[in-house]
Coordinates of N, CA and C in Angstrom, one line a residue:
Chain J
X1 N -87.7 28.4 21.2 CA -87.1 29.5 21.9 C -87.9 29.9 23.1
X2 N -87.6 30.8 23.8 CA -87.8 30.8 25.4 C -89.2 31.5 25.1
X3 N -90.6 31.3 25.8 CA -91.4 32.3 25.6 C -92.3 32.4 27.0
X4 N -93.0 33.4 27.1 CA -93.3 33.9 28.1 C -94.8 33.7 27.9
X5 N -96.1 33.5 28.9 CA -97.5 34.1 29.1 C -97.9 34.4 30.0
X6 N -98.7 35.4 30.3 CA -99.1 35.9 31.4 C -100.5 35.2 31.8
X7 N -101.1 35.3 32.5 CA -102.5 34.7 32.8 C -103.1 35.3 34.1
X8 N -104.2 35.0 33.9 CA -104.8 35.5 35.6 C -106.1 36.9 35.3
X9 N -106.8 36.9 36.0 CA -108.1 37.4 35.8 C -107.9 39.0 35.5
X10 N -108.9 39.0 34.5 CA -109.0 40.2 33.6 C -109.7 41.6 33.9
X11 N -110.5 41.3 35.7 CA -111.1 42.4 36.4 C -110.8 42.2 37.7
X12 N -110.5 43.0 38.3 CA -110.3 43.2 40.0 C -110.9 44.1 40.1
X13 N -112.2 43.8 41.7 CA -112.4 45.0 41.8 C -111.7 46.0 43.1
X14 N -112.1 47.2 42.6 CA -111.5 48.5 43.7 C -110.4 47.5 45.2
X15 N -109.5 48.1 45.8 CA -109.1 47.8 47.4 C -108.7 46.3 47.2
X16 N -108.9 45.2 46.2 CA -108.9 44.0 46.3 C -107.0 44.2 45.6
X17 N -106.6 42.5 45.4 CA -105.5 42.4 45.1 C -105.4 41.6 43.7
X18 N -104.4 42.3 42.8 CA -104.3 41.3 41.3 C -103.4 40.9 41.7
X19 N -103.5 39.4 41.4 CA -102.6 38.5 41.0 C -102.7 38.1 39.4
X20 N -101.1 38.0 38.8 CA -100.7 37.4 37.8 C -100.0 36.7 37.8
X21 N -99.9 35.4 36.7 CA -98.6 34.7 37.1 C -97.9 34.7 35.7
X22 N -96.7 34.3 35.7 CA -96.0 34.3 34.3 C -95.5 32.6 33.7
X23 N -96.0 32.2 33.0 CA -95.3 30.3 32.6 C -94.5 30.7 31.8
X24 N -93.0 30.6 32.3 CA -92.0 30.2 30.8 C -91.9 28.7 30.7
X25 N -91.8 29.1 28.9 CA -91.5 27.9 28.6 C -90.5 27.8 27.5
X26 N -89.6 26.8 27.0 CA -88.5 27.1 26.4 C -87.0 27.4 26.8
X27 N -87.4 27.2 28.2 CA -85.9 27.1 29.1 C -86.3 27.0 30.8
X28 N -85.5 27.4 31.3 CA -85.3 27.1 32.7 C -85.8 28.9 33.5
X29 N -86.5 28.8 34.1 CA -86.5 30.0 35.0 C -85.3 30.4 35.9
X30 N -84.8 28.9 36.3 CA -83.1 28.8 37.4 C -81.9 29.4 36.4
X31 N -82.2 29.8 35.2 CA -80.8 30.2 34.6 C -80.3 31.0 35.5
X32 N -79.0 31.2 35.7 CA -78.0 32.2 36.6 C -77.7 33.3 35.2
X33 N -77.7 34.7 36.1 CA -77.7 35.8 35.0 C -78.8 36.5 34.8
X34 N -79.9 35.6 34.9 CA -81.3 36.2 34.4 C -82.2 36.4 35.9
X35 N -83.0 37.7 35.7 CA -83.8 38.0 36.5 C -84.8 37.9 35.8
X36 N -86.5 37.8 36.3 CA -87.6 38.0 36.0 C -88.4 39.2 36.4
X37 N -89.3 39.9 35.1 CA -89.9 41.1 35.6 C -91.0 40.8 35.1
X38 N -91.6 42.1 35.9 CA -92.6 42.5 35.7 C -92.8 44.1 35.0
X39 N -93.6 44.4 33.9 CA -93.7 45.6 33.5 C -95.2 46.1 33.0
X40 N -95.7 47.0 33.2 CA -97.0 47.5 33.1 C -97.1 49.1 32.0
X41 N -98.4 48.7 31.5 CA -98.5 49.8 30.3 C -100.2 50.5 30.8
X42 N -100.4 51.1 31.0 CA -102.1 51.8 31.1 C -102.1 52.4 29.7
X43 N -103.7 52.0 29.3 CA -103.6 51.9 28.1 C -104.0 53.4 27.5
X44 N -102.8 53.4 26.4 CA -102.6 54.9 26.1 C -101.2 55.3 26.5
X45 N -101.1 54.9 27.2 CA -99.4 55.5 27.7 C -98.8 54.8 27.8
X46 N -97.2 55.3 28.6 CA -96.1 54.5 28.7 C -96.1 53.2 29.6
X47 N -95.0 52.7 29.7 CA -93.9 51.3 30.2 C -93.7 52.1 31.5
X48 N -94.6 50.7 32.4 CA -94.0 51.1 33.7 C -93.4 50.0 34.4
X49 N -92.0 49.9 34.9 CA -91.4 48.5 35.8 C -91.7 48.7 37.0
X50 N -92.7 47.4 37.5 CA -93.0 46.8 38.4 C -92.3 46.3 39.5
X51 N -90.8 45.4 39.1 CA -90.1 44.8 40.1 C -89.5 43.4 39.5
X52 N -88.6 42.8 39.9 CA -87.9 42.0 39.0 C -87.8 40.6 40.3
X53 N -87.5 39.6 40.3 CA -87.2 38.8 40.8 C -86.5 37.7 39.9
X54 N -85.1 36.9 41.1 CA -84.0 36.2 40.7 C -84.8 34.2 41.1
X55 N -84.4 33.5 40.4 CA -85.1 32.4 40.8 C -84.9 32.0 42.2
X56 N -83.4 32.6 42.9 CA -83.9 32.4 44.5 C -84.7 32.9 45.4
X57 N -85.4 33.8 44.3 CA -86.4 34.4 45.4 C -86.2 35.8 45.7
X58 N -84.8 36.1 45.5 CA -84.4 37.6 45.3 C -85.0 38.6 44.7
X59 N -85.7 39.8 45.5 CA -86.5 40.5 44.5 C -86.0 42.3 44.7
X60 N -86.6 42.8 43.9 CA -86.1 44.2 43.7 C -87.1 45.1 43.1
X61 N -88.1 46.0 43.8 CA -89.1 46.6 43.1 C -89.1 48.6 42.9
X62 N -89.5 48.7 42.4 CA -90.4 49.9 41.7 C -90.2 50.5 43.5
X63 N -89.9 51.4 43.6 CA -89.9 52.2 45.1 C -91.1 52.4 44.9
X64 N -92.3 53.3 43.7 CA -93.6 53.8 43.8 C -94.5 52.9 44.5
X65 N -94.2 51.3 43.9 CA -95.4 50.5 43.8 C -94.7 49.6 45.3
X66 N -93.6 49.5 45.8 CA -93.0 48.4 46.9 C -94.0 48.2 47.8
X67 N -94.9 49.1 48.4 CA -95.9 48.8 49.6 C -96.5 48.1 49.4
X68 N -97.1 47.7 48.1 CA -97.9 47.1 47.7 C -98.0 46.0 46.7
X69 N -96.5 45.7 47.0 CA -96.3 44.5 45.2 C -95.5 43.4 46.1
X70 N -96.0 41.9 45.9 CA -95.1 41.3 45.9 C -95.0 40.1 44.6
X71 N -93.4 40.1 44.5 CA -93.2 38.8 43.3 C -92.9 37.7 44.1
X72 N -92.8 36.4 43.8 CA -92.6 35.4 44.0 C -92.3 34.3 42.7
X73 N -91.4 33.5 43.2 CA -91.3 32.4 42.3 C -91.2 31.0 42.7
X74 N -92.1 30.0 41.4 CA -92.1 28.6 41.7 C -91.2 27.8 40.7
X75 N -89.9 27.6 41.2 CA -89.2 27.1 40.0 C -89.6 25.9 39.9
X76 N -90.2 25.2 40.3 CA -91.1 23.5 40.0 C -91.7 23.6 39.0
X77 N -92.3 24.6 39.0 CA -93.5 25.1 38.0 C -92.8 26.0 37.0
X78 N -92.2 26.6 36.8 CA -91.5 27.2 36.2 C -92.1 28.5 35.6
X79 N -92.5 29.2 37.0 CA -93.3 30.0 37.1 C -92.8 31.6 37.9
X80 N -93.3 32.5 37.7 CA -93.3 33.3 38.9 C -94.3 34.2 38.6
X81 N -94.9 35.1 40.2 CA -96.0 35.7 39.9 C -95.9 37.0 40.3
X82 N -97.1 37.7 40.4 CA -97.1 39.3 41.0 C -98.3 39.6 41.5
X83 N -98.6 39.8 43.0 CA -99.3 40.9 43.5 C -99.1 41.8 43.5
X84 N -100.6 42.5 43.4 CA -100.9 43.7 44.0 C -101.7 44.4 44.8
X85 N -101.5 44.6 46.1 CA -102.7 44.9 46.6 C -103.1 46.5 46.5
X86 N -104.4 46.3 47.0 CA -105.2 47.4 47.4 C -105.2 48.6 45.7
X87 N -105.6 47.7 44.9 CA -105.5 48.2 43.7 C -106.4 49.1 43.5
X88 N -106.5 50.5 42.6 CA -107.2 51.1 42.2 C -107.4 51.1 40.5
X89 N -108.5 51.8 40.2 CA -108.6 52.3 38.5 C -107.2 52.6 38.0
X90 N -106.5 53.7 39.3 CA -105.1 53.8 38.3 C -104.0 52.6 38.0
X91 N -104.8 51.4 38.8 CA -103.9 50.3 38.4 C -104.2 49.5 36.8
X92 N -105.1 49.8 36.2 CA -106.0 49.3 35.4 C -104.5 49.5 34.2
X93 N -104.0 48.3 33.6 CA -103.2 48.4 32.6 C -102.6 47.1 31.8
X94 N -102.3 47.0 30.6 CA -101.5 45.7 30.2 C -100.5 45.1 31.2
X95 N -100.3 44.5 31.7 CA -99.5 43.7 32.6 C -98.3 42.5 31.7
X96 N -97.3 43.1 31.5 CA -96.3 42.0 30.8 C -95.2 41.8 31.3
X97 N -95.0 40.3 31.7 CA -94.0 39.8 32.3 C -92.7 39.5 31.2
X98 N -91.5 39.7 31.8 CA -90.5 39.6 31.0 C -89.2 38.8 31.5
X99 N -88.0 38.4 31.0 CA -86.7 37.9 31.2 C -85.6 39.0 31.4
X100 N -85.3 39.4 32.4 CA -84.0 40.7 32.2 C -82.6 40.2 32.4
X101 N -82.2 40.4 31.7 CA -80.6 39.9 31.9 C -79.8 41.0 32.8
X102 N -79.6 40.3 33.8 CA -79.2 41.1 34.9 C -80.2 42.0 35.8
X103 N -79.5 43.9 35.4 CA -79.7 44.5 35.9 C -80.1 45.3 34.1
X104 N -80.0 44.9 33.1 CA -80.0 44.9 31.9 C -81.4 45.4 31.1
X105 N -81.3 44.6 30.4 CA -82.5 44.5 29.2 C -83.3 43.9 29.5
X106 N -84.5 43.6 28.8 CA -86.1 43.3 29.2 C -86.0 42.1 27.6
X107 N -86.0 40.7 27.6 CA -85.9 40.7 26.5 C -85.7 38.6 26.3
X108 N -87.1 38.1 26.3 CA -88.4 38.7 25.6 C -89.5 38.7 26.1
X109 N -90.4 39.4 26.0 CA -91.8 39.7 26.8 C -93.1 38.9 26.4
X110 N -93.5 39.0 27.1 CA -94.7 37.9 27.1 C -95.7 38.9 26.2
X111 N -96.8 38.3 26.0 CA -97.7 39.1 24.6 C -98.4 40.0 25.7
X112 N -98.9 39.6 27.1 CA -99.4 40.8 27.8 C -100.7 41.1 28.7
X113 N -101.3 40.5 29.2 CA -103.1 40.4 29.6 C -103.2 42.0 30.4
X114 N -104.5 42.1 29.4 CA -104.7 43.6 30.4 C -106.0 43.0 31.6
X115 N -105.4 44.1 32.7 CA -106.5 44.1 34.1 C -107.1 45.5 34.2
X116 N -107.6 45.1 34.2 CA -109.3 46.2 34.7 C -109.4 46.4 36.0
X117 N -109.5 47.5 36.6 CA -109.9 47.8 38.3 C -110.9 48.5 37.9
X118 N -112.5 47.7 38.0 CA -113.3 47.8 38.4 C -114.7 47.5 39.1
X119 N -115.6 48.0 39.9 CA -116.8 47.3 40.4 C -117.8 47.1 39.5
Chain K
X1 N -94.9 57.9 35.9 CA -93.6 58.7 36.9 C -92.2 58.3 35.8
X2 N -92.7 58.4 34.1 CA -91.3 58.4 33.5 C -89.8 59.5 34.1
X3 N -88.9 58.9 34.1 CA -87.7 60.0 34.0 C -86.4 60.0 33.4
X4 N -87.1 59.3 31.8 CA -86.8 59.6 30.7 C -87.7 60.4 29.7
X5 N -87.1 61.1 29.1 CA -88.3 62.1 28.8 C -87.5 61.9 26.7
X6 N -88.9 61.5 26.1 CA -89.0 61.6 24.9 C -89.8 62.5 24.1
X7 N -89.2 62.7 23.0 CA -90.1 64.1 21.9 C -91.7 62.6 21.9
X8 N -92.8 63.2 21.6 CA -93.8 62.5 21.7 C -94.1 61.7 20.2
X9 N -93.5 62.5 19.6 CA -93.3 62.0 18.2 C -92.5 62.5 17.4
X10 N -92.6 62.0 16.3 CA -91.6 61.9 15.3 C -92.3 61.4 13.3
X11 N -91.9 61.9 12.4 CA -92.0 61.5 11.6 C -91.1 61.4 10.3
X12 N -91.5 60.8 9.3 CA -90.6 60.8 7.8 C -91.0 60.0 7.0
X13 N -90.6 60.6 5.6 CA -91.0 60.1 4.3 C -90.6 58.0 4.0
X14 N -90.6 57.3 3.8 CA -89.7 56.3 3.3 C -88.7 56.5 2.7
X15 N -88.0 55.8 3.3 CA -86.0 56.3 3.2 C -85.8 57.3 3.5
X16 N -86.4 58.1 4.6 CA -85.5 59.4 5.4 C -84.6 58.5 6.7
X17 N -84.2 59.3 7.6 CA -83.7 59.6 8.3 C -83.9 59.8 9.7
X18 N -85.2 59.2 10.7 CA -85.7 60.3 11.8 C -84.6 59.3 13.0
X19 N -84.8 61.1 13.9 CA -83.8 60.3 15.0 C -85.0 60.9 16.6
X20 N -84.5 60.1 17.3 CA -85.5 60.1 18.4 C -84.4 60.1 18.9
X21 N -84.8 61.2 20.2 CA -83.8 61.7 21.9 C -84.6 61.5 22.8
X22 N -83.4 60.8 23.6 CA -83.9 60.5 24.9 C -83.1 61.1 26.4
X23 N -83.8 61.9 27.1 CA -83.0 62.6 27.7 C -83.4 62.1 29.5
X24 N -82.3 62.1 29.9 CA -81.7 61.3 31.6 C -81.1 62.5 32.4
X25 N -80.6 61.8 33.5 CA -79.9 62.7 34.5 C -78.8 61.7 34.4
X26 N -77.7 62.0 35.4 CA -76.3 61.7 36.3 C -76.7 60.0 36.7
X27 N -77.7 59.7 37.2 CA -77.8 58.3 38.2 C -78.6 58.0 36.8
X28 N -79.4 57.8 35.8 CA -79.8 57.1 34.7 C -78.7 56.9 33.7
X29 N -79.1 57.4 32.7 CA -78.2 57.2 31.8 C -76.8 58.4 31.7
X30 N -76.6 58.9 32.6 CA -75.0 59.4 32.8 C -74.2 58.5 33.4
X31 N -74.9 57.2 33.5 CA -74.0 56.4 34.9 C -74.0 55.1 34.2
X32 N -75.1 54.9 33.3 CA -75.9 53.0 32.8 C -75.8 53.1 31.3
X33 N -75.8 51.9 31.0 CA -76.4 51.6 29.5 C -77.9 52.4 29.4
X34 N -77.8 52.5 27.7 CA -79.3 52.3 27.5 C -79.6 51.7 26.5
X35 N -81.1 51.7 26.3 CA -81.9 50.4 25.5 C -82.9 50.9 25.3
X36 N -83.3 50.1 24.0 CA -84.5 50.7 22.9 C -85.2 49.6 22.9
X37 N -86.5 49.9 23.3 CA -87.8 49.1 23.1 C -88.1 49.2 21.7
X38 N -89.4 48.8 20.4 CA -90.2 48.8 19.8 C -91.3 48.5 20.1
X39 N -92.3 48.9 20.0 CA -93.5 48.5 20.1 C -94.8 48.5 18.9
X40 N -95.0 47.8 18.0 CA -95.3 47.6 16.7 C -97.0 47.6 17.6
X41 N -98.3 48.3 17.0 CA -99.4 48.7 17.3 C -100.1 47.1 17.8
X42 N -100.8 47.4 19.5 CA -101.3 46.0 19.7 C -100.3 44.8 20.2
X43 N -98.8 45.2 20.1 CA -98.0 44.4 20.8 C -97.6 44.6 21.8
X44 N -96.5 43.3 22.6 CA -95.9 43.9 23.5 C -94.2 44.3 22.7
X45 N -93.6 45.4 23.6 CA -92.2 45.9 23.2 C -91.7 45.1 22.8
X46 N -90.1 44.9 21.9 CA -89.1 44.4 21.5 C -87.9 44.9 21.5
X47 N -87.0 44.7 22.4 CA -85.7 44.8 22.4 C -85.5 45.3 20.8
X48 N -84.9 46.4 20.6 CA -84.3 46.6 19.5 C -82.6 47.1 19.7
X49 N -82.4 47.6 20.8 CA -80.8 48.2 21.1 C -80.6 47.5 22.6
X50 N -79.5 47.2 23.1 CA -78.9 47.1 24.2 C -77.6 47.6 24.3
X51 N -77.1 47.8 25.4 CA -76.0 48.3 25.8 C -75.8 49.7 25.0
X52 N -76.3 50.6 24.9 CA -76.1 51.8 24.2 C -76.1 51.6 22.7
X53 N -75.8 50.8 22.0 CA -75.4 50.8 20.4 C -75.2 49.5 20.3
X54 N -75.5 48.3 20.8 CA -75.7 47.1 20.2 C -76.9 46.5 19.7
X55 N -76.8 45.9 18.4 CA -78.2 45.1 17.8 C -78.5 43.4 18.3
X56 N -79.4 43.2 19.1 CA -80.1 42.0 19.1 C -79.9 41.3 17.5
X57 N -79.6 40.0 17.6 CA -79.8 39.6 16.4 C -81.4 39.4 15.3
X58 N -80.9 39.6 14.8 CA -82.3 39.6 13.9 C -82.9 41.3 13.5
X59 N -82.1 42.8 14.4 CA -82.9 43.5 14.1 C -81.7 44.5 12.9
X60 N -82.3 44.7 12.0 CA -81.3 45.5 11.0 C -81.3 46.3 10.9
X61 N -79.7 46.8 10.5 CA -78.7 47.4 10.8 C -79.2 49.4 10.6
X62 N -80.4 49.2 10.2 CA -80.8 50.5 9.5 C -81.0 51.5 11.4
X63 N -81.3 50.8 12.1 CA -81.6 50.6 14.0 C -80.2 51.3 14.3
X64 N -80.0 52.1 14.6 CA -78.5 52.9 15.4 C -79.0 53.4 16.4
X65 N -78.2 53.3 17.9 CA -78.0 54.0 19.0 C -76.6 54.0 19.4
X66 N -76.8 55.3 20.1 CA -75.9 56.4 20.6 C -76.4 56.8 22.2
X67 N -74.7 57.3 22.4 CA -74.9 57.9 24.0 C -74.2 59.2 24.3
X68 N -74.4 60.2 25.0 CA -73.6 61.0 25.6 C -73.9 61.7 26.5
X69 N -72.8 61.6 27.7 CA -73.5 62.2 28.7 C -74.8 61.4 29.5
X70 N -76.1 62.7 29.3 CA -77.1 62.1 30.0 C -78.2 61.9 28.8
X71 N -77.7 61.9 27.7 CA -79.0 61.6 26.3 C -78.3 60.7 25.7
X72 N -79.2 60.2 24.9 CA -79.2 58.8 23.8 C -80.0 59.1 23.0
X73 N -80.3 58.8 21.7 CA -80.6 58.6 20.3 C -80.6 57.6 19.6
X74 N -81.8 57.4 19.4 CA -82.1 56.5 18.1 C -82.5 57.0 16.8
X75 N -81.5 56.2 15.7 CA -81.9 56.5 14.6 C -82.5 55.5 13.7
X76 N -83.1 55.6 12.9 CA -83.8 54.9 11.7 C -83.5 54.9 10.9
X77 N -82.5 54.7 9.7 CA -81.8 55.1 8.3 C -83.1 54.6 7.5
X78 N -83.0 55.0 6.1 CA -84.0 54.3 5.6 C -85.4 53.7 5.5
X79 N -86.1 54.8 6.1 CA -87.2 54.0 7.0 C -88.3 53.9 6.0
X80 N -88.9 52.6 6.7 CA -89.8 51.8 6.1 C -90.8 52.0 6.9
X81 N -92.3 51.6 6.0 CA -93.5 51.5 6.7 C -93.8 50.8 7.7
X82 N -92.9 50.1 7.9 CA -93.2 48.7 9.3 C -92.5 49.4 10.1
X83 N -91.7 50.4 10.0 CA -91.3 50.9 11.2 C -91.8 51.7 12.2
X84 N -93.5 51.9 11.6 CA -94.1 53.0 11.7 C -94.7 52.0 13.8
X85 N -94.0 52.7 15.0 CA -94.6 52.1 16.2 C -94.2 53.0 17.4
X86 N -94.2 53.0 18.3 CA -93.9 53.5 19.1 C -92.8 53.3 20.2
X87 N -91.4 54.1 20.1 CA -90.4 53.6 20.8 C -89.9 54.0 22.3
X88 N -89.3 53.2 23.0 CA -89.2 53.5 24.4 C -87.7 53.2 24.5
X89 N -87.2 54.3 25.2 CA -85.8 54.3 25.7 C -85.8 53.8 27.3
X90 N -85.1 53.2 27.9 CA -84.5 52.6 29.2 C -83.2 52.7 29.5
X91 N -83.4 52.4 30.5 CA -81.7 52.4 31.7 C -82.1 52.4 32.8
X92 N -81.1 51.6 33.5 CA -81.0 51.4 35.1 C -81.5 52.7 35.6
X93 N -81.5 53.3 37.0 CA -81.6 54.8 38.0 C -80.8 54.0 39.1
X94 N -79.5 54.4 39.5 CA -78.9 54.3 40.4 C -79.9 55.1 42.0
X95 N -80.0 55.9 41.8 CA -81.3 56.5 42.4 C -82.1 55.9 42.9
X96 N -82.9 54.9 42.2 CA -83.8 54.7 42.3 C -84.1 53.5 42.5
X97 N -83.0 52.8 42.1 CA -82.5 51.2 42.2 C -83.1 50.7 41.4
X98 N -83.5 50.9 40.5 CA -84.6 50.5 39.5 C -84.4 50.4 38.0
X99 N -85.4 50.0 37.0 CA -85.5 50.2 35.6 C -86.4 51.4 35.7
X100 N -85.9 52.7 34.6 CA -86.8 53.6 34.2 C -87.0 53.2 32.5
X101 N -88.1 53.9 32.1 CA -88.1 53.8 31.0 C -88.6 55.4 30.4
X102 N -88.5 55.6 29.1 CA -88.7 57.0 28.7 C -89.9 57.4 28.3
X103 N -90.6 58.6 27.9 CA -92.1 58.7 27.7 C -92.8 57.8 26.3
X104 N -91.4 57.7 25.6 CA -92.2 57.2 24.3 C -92.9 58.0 23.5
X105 N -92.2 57.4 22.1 CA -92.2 58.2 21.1 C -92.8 57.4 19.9
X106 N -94.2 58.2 19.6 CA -94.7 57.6 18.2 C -93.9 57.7 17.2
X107 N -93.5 57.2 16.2 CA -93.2 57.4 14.4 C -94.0 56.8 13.6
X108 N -94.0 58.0 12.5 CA -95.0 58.0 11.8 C -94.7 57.9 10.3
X109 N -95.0 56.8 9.4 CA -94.4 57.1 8.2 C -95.4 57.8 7.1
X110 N -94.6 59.1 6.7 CA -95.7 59.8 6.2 C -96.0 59.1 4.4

């Protein structure tokens, strides 16, 4: 079945930029229908969406976080990723990439890597 | 910046009844579907409802959602210790162009 991981370094410090990337595996990232997201938890609290991108490249984000997020995707690789720049502590949270059907549901999510903003 | 707003918690005996509300505006869920996360301690979420009151395969039947207006509800019939996690409601924000999601709500099995 289709599964998701996230990967990519577990500390940034202050003003720098996280990068994450997401590998599915278990199907095609080019399915038509499906968008790719990104969603974030600071630990202790809620679900927060990041921004979603279509495997052409089509992306659609979070108005809070837009200044500073970009997704991208490698459908070779069967991949897509997320920056962030100019991150602070309040960026510091579980980071879990997901499959959305559409404009839809989140569903299924990757297990999750948490990042740390700090020096 | 939720703007879905959930009771923070919730509890009940094995085989009660608890229902969790989730409350929206006009451009959320007065306008969209909604959808129920689970989040079992240490995971990431699981689809448990889509489209207002549909079950993902595999999740049973004891799981009910509802809609009206600008609130939704989840119920738990018969609840069990494993259901003991914390749940998050969703829907599009025309607004906002975006996925919101709700504050999230512990349950607790007493």
């Amino acid at each position: 079945q289709l599964q998701l991981q996230e990967s990519g370094p577990g500390l940034v410090k202050p003003s720098e930029t996280l990068s994450l990337t997401c590998t599915v595996s278990g199907g095609s990232i080019s399915s038509s229908s499906y968008y790719w997201g990104w969603i974030r938890q600071p630990p202790g609290k809620g679900l927060e969406w990041i921004g979603s991108i279509y495997y052409s490249g089509s992306t659609y984000y979070n108005p809070s976080l837009k200044s500073r997020v970009t997704i991208s995707v490698d459908t070779s690789k069967n991949q897509f990723s997320l920056k962030l720049s100019s991150v602070t502590a309040a960026d510091t949270a579980v980071y879990y990439c997901a499959r959305a059907k559409g404009y839809d549901w989140f569903d299924p999510w990757g297990q999750g890597t948490l990042v740390t903003v700090s020096s | 910046q939720s703007v879905l707003t959930q009771p923070p918690s919730a509890s009940g005996t094995p085989g009660q009844r608890v229902t969790i509300s989730c409350s929206g505006s006009s451009s959320n869920i007065g306008s969209n579907y909604v959808y129920w996360y689970q989040q079992l301690p240490g995971t990431a979420p699981k689809l448990l409802i889509y489209r207002n009151n549909q079950r993902p395969s595999g999740v049973p039947d004891r799981f009910s959602g509802s809609k009206s207006g600008t609130s939704a509800s989840l119920a738990i019939s018969g609840l069990r210790s494993e259901d003991e996690a914390d749940y998050y409601c969703a829907a599009w924000d025309d607004s906002l162009s975006g996925h919101v999601f709700g504050t999230g709500t512990k349950v607790t099995v007493l």
